[in-house]
């Protein structure tokens, strides 16, 4: 999960976890938390593969993270 925490740091976002099982965690990435400009983006993060799936208005976007939370490629 370290890669996801670093990803949030690089994007100035906070994690709001909503669930977890042995393969993944999911919830919301929150920017501008606790302000009138707060935004939330739903996500799912696969723990073993470090694949991050973000829900967008145009559909799901999946990216591959490295151990430092840097996007390596779109999956």
mmCIF file with all atom_site columns, N, CA, C and O in Angstrom, residues 9-40:
data_model
loop_
_atom_site.group_PDB
_atom_site.id
_atom_site.type_symbol
_atom_site.label_atom_id
_atom_site.label_alt_id
_atom_site.label_comp_id
_atom_site.label_asym_id
_atom_site.label_entity_id
_atom_site.label_seq_id
_atom_site.pdbx_PDB_ins_code
_atom_site.Cartn_x
_atom_site.Cartn_y
_atom_site.Cartn_z
_atom_site.occupancy
_atom_site.B_iso_or_equiv
_atom_site.pdbx_formal_charge
_atom_site.auth_seq_id
_atom_site.auth_comp_id
_atom_site.auth_asym_id
_atom_site.auth_atom_id
_atom_site.pdbx_PDB_model_num
ATOM 1   N N  . UNK A 1 9  ? 0.559   11.482 -2.051 1.00 0.00 ? 9  UNK A N  1
ATOM 2   C CA . UNK A 1 9  ? 1.460   12.588 -1.703 1.00 0.00 ? 9  UNK A CA 1
ATOM 3   C C  . UNK A 1 9  ? 1.817   13.410 -2.929 1.00 0.00 ? 9  UNK A C  1
ATOM 4   O O  . UNK A 1 9  ? 1.798   14.633 -2.899 1.00 0.00 ? 9  UNK A O  1
ATOM 5   N N  . UNK A 1 10 ? 2.190   12.725 -4.009 1.00 0.00 ? 10 UNK A N  1
ATOM 6   C CA . UNK A 1 10 ? 2.598   13.426 -5.237 1.00 0.00 ? 10 UNK A CA 1
ATOM 7   C C  . UNK A 1 10 ? 1.451   14.217 -5.842 1.00 0.00 ? 10 UNK A C  1
ATOM 8   O O  . UNK A 1 10 ? 1.668   15.191 -6.554 1.00 0.00 ? 10 UNK A O  1
ATOM 9   N N  . UNK A 1 11 ? 0.203   13.784 -5.570 1.00 0.00 ? 11 UNK A N  1
ATOM 10  C CA . UNK A 1 11 ? -0.969  14.460 -6.138 1.00 0.00 ? 11 UNK A CA 1
ATOM 11  C C  . UNK A 1 11 ? -1.733  15.303 -5.118 1.00 0.00 ? 11 UNK A C  1
ATOM 12  O O  . UNK A 1 11 ? -2.867  15.705 -5.367 1.00 0.00 ? 11 UNK A O  1
ATOM 13  N N  . UNK A 1 12 ? -1.118  15.566 -3.980 1.00 0.00 ? 12 UNK A N  1
ATOM 14  C CA . UNK A 1 12 ? -1.730  16.384 -2.907 1.00 0.00 ? 12 UNK A CA 1
ATOM 15  C C  . UNK A 1 12 ? -3.142  15.914 -2.575 1.00 0.00 ? 12 UNK A C  1
ATOM 16  O O  . UNK A 1 12 ? -4.074  16.711 -2.462 1.00 0.00 ? 12 UNK A O  1
ATOM 17  N N  . UNK A 1 13 ? -3.286  14.613 -2.438 1.00 0.00 ? 13 UNK A N  1
ATOM 18  C CA . UNK A 1 13 ? -4.592  14.025 -2.132 1.00 0.00 ? 13 UNK A CA 1
ATOM 19  C C  . UNK A 1 13 ? -4.520  13.272 -0.803 1.00 0.00 ? 13 UNK A C  1
ATOM 20  O O  . UNK A 1 13 ? -3.445  12.864 -0.363 1.00 0.00 ? 13 UNK A O  1
ATOM 21  N N  . UNK A 1 14 ? -5.674  13.089 -0.198 1.00 0.00 ? 14 UNK A N  1
ATOM 22  C CA . UNK A 1 14 ? -5.800  12.283 1.016  1.00 0.00 ? 14 UNK A CA 1
ATOM 23  C C  . UNK A 1 14 ? -6.565  11.016 0.674  1.00 0.00 ? 14 UNK A C  1
ATOM 24  O O  . UNK A 1 14 ? -7.371  10.998 -0.255 1.00 0.00 ? 14 UNK A O  1
ATOM 25  N N  . UNK A 1 15 ? -6.332  9.981  1.446  1.00 0.00 ? 15 UNK A N  1
ATOM 26  C CA . UNK A 1 15 ? -7.044  8.714  1.256  1.00 0.00 ? 15 UNK A CA 1
ATOM 27  C C  . UNK A 1 15 ? -8.233  8.636  2.193  1.00 0.00 ? 15 UNK A C  1
ATOM 28  O O  . UNK A 1 15 ? -8.114  8.954  3.380  1.00 0.00 ? 15 UNK A O  1
ATOM 29  N N  . UNK A 1 16 ? -9.354  8.212  1.665  1.00 0.00 ? 16 UNK A N  1
ATOM 30  C CA . UNK A 1 16 ? -10.499 7.837  2.493  1.00 0.00 ? 16 UNK A CA 1
ATOM 31  C C  . UNK A 1 16 ? -10.837 6.406  2.111  1.00 0.00 ? 16 UNK A C  1
ATOM 32  O O  . UNK A 1 16 ? -11.483 6.158  1.090  1.00 0.00 ? 16 UNK A O  1
ATOM 33  N N  . UNK A 1 17 ? -10.338 5.476  2.898  1.00 0.00 ? 17 UNK A N  1
ATOM 34  C CA . UNK A 1 17 ? -10.557 4.069  2.608  1.00 0.00 ? 17 UNK A CA 1
ATOM 35  C C  . UNK A 1 17 ? -11.982 3.677  2.975  1.00 0.00 ? 17 UNK A C  1
ATOM 36  O O  . UNK A 1 17 ? -12.482 4.038  4.041  1.00 0.00 ? 17 UNK A O  1
ATOM 37  N N  . UNK A 1 18 ? -12.628 2.917  2.096  1.00 0.00 ? 18 UNK A N  1
ATOM 38  C CA . UNK A 1 18 ? -13.998 2.449  2.321  1.00 0.00 ? 18 UNK A CA 1
ATOM 39  C C  . UNK A 1 18 ? -14.059 0.944  2.495  1.00 0.00 ? 18 UNK A C  1
ATOM 40  O O  . UNK A 1 18 ? -15.038 0.421  3.007  1.00 0.00 ? 18 UNK A O  1
ATOM 41  N N  . UNK A 1 19 ? -12.995 0.254  2.050  1.00 0.00 ? 19 UNK A N  1
ATOM 42  C CA . UNK A 1 19 ? -13.002 -1.194 2.187  1.00 0.00 ? 19 UNK A CA 1
ATOM 43  C C  . UNK A 1 19 ? -11.647 -1.788 1.870  1.00 0.00 ? 19 UNK A C  1
ATOM 44  O O  . UNK A 1 19 ? -10.776 -1.129 1.303  1.00 0.00 ? 19 UNK A O  1
ATOM 45  N N  . UNK A 1 20 ? -11.505 -3.061 2.258  1.00 0.00 ? 20 UNK A N  1
ATOM 46  C CA . UNK A 1 20 ? -10.244 -3.761 2.039  1.00 0.00 ? 20 UNK A CA 1
ATOM 47  C C  . UNK A 1 20 ? -10.524 -5.256 2.072  1.00 0.00 ? 20 UNK A C  1
ATOM 48  O O  . UNK A 1 20 ? -11.351 -5.720 2.846  1.00 0.00 ? 20 UNK A O  1
ATOM 49  N N  . UNK A 1 21 ? -9.836  -5.982 1.213  1.00 0.00 ? 21 UNK A N  1
ATOM 50  C CA . UNK A 1 21 ? -9.810  -7.433 1.309  1.00 0.00 ? 21 UNK A CA 1
ATOM 51  C C  . UNK A 1 21 ? -8.375  -7.874 1.085  1.00 0.00 ? 21 UNK A C  1
ATOM 52  O O  . UNK A 1 21 ? -7.468  -7.037 1.077  1.00 0.00 ? 21 UNK A O  1
ATOM 53  N N  . UNK A 1 22 ? -8.146  -9.162 0.910  1.00 0.00 ? 22 UNK A N  1
ATOM 54  C CA . UNK A 1 22 ? -6.770  -9.637 0.782  1.00 0.00 ? 22 UNK A CA 1
ATOM 55  C C  . UNK A 1 22 ? -6.097  -9.223 -0.522 1.00 0.00 ? 22 UNK A C  1
ATOM 56  O O  . UNK A 1 22 ? -4.872  -9.275 -0.633 1.00 0.00 ? 22 UNK A O  1
ATOM 57  N N  . UNK A 1 23 ? -6.868  -8.765 -1.508 1.00 0.00 ? 23 UNK A N  1
ATOM 58  C CA . UNK A 1 23 ? -6.287  -8.416 -2.808 1.00 0.00 ? 23 UNK A CA 1
ATOM 59  C C  . UNK A 1 23 ? -6.257  -6.922 -3.115 1.00 0.00 ? 23 UNK A C  1
ATOM 60  O O  . UNK A 1 23 ? -5.468  -6.494 -3.947 1.00 0.00 ? 23 UNK A O  1
ATOM 61  N N  . UNK A 1 24 ? -7.103  -6.126 -2.465 1.00 0.00 ? 24 UNK A N  1
ATOM 62  C CA . UNK A 1 24 ? -7.224  -4.720 -2.859 1.00 0.00 ? 24 UNK A CA 1
ATOM 63  C C  . UNK A 1 24 ? -7.760  -3.853 -1.718 1.00 0.00 ? 24 UNK A C  1
ATOM 64  O O  . UNK A 1 24 ? -8.313  -4.357 -0.739 1.00 0.00 ? 24 UNK A O  1
ATOM 65  N N  . UNK A 1 25 ? -7.582  -2.536 -1.894 1.00 0.00 ? 25 UNK A N  1
ATOM 66  C CA . UNK A 1 25 ? -8.245  -1.537 -1.057 1.00 0.00 ? 25 UNK A CA 1
ATOM 67  C C  . UNK A 1 25 ? -9.009  -0.610 -2.002 1.00 0.00 ? 25 UNK A C  1
ATOM 68  O O  . UNK A 1 25 ? -8.648  -0.464 -3.166 1.00 0.00 ? 25 UNK A O  1
ATOM 69  N N  . UNK A 1 26 ? -10.069 0.019  -1.494 1.00 0.00 ? 26 UNK A N  1
ATOM 70  C CA . UNK A 1 26 ? -10.843 0.933  -2.324 1.00 0.00 ? 26 UNK A CA 1
ATOM 71  C C  . UNK A 1 26 ? -11.419 2.042  -1.463 1.00 0.00 ? 26 UNK A C  1
ATOM 72  O O  . UNK A 1 26 ? -11.454 1.951  -0.243 1.00 0.00 ? 26 UNK A O  1
ATOM 73  N N  . UNK A 1 27 ? -11.817 3.102  -2.131 1.00 0.00 ? 27 UNK A N  1
ATOM 74  C CA . UNK A 1 27 ? -12.357 4.260  -1.430 1.00 0.00 ? 27 UNK A CA 1
ATOM 75  C C  . UNK A 1 27 ? -12.310 5.484  -2.314 1.00 0.00 ? 27 UNK A C  1
ATOM 76  O O  . UNK A 1 27 ? -12.632 5.402  -3.501 1.00 0.00 ? 27 UNK A O  1
ATOM 77  N N  . UNK A 1 28 ? -11.887 6.624  -1.729 1.00 0.00 ? 28 UNK A N  1
ATOM 78  C CA . UNK A 1 28 ? -11.847 7.894  -2.453 1.00 0.00 ? 28 UNK A CA 1
ATOM 79  C C  . UNK A 1 28 ? -10.508 8.598  -2.239 1.00 0.00 ? 28 UNK A C  1
ATOM 80  O O  . UNK A 1 28 ? -9.966  8.567  -1.137 1.00 0.00 ? 28 UNK A O  1
ATOM 81  N N  . UNK A 1 29 ? -10.026 9.218  -3.301 1.00 0.00 ? 29 UNK A N  1
ATOM 82  C CA . UNK A 1 29 ? -8.912  10.154 -3.205 1.00 0.00 ? 29 UNK A CA 1
ATOM 83  C C  . UNK A 1 29 ? -9.542  11.527 -3.054 1.00 0.00 ? 29 UNK A C  1
ATOM 84  O O  . UNK A 1 29 ? -10.409 11.913 -3.852 1.00 0.00 ? 29 UNK A O  1
ATOM 85  N N  . UNK A 1 30 ? -9.138  12.271 -2.043 1.00 0.00 ? 30 UNK A N  1
ATOM 86  C CA . UNK A 1 30 ? -9.756  13.552 -1.733 1.00 0.00 ? 30 UNK A CA 1
ATOM 87  C C  . UNK A 1 30 ? -8.735  14.668 -1.888 1.00 0.00 ? 30 UNK A C  1
ATOM 88  O O  . UNK A 1 30 ? -7.642  14.606 -1.336 1.00 0.00 ? 30 UNK A O  1
ATOM 89  N N  . UNK A 1 31 ? -9.094  15.690 -2.654 1.00 0.00 ? 31 UNK A N  1
ATOM 90  C CA . UNK A 1 31 ? -8.262  16.885 -2.762 1.00 0.00 ? 31 UNK A CA 1
ATOM 91  C C  . UNK A 1 31 ? -9.001  18.048 -2.128 1.00 0.00 ? 31 UNK A C  1
ATOM 92  O O  . UNK A 1 31 ? -10.234 18.082 -2.107 1.00 0.00 ? 31 UNK A O  1
ATOM 93  N N  . UNK A 1 32 ? -8.235  18.985 -1.590 1.00 0.00 ? 32 UNK A N  1
ATOM 94  C CA . UNK A 1 32 ? -8.799  20.154 -0.897 1.00 0.00 ? 32 UNK A CA 1
ATOM 95  C C  . UNK A 1 32 ? -9.761  19.725 0.210  1.00 0.00 ? 32 UNK A C  1
ATOM 96  O O  . UNK A 1 32 ? -10.856 20.270 0.349  1.00 0.00 ? 32 UNK A O  1
ATOM 97  N N  . UNK A 1 33 ? -9.335  18.741 0.996  1.00 0.00 ? 33 UNK A N  1
ATOM 98  C CA . UNK A 1 33 ? -10.182 18.189 2.048  1.00 0.00 ? 33 UNK A CA 1
ATOM 99  C C  . UNK A 1 33 ? -10.660 19.262 3.013  1.00 0.00 ? 33 UNK A C  1
ATOM 100 O O  . UNK A 1 33 ? -9.928  20.178 3.356  1.00 0.00 ? 33 UNK A O  1
ATOM 101 N N  . UNK A 1 34 ? -11.923 19.117 3.404  1.00 0.00 ? 34 UNK A N  1
ATOM 102 C CA . UNK A 1 34 ? -12.535 19.986 4.410  1.00 0.00 ? 34 UNK A CA 1
ATOM 103 C C  . UNK A 1 34 ? -12.640 21.444 3.973  1.00 0.00 ? 34 UNK A C  1
ATOM 104 O O  . UNK A 1 34 ? -12.644 22.341 4.803  1.00 0.00 ? 34 UNK A O  1
ATOM 105 N N  . UNK A 1 35 ? -12.695 21.686 2.665  1.00 0.00 ? 35 UNK A N  1
ATOM 106 C CA . UNK A 1 35 ? -12.889 23.037 2.142  1.00 0.00 ? 35 UNK A CA 1
ATOM 107 C C  . UNK A 1 35 ? -14.081 23.020 1.190  1.00 0.00 ? 35 UNK A C  1
ATOM 108 O O  . UNK A 1 35 ? -14.521 21.946 0.769  1.00 0.00 ? 35 UNK A O  1
ATOM 109 N N  . UNK A 1 36 ? -14.593 24.183 0.814  1.00 0.00 ? 36 UNK A N  1
ATOM 110 C CA . UNK A 1 36 ? -15.692 24.218 -0.157 1.00 0.00 ? 36 UNK A CA 1
ATOM 111 C C  . UNK A 1 36 ? -15.298 23.636 -1.528 1.00 0.00 ? 36 UNK A C  1
ATOM 112 O O  . UNK A 1 36 ? -16.158 23.226 -2.295 1.00 0.00 ? 36 UNK A O  1
ATOM 113 N N  . UNK A 1 37 ? -13.986 23.588 -1.822 1.00 0.00 ? 37 UNK A N  1
ATOM 114 C CA . UNK A 1 37 ? -13.516 23.070 -3.108 1.00 0.00 ? 37 UNK A CA 1
ATOM 115 C C  . UNK A 1 37 ? -13.164 21.583 -3.053 1.00 0.00 ? 37 UNK A C  1
ATOM 116 O O  . UNK A 1 37 ? -12.552 21.063 -3.990 1.00 0.00 ? 37 UNK A O  1
ATOM 117 N N  . UNK A 1 38 ? -13.556 20.888 -1.991 1.00 0.00 ? 38 UNK A N  1
ATOM 118 C CA . UNK A 1 38 ? -13.215 19.473 -1.845 1.00 0.00 ? 38 UNK A CA 1
ATOM 119 C C  . UNK A 1 38 ? -13.755 18.655 -3.019 1.00 0.00 ? 38 UNK A C  1
ATOM 120 O O  . UNK A 1 38 ? -14.894 18.823 -3.438 1.00 0.00 ? 38 UNK A O  1
ATOM 121 N N  . UNK A 1 39 ? -12.894 17.790 -3.560 1.00 0.00 ? 39 UNK A N  1
ATOM 122 C CA . UNK A 1 39 ? -13.314 16.866 -4.615 1.00 0.00 ? 39 UNK A CA 1
ATOM 123 C C  . UNK A 1 39 ? -12.925 15.454 -4.206 1.00 0.00 ? 39 UNK A C  1
ATOM 124 O O  . UNK A 1 39 ? -11.923 15.243 -3.523 1.00 0.00 ? 39 UNK A O  1
ATOM 125 N N  . UNK A 1 40 ? -13.735 14.484 -4.625 1.00 0.00 ? 40 UNK A N  1
ATOM 126 C CA . UNK A 1 40 ? -13.464 13.085 -4.324 1.00 0.00 ? 40 UNK A CA 1
ATOM 127 C C  . UNK A 1 40 ? -13.473 12.293 -5.620 1.00 0.00 ? 40 UNK A C  1
ATOM 128 O O  . UNK A 1 40 ? -14.294 12.534 -6.494 1.00 0.00 ? 40 UNK A O  1
#
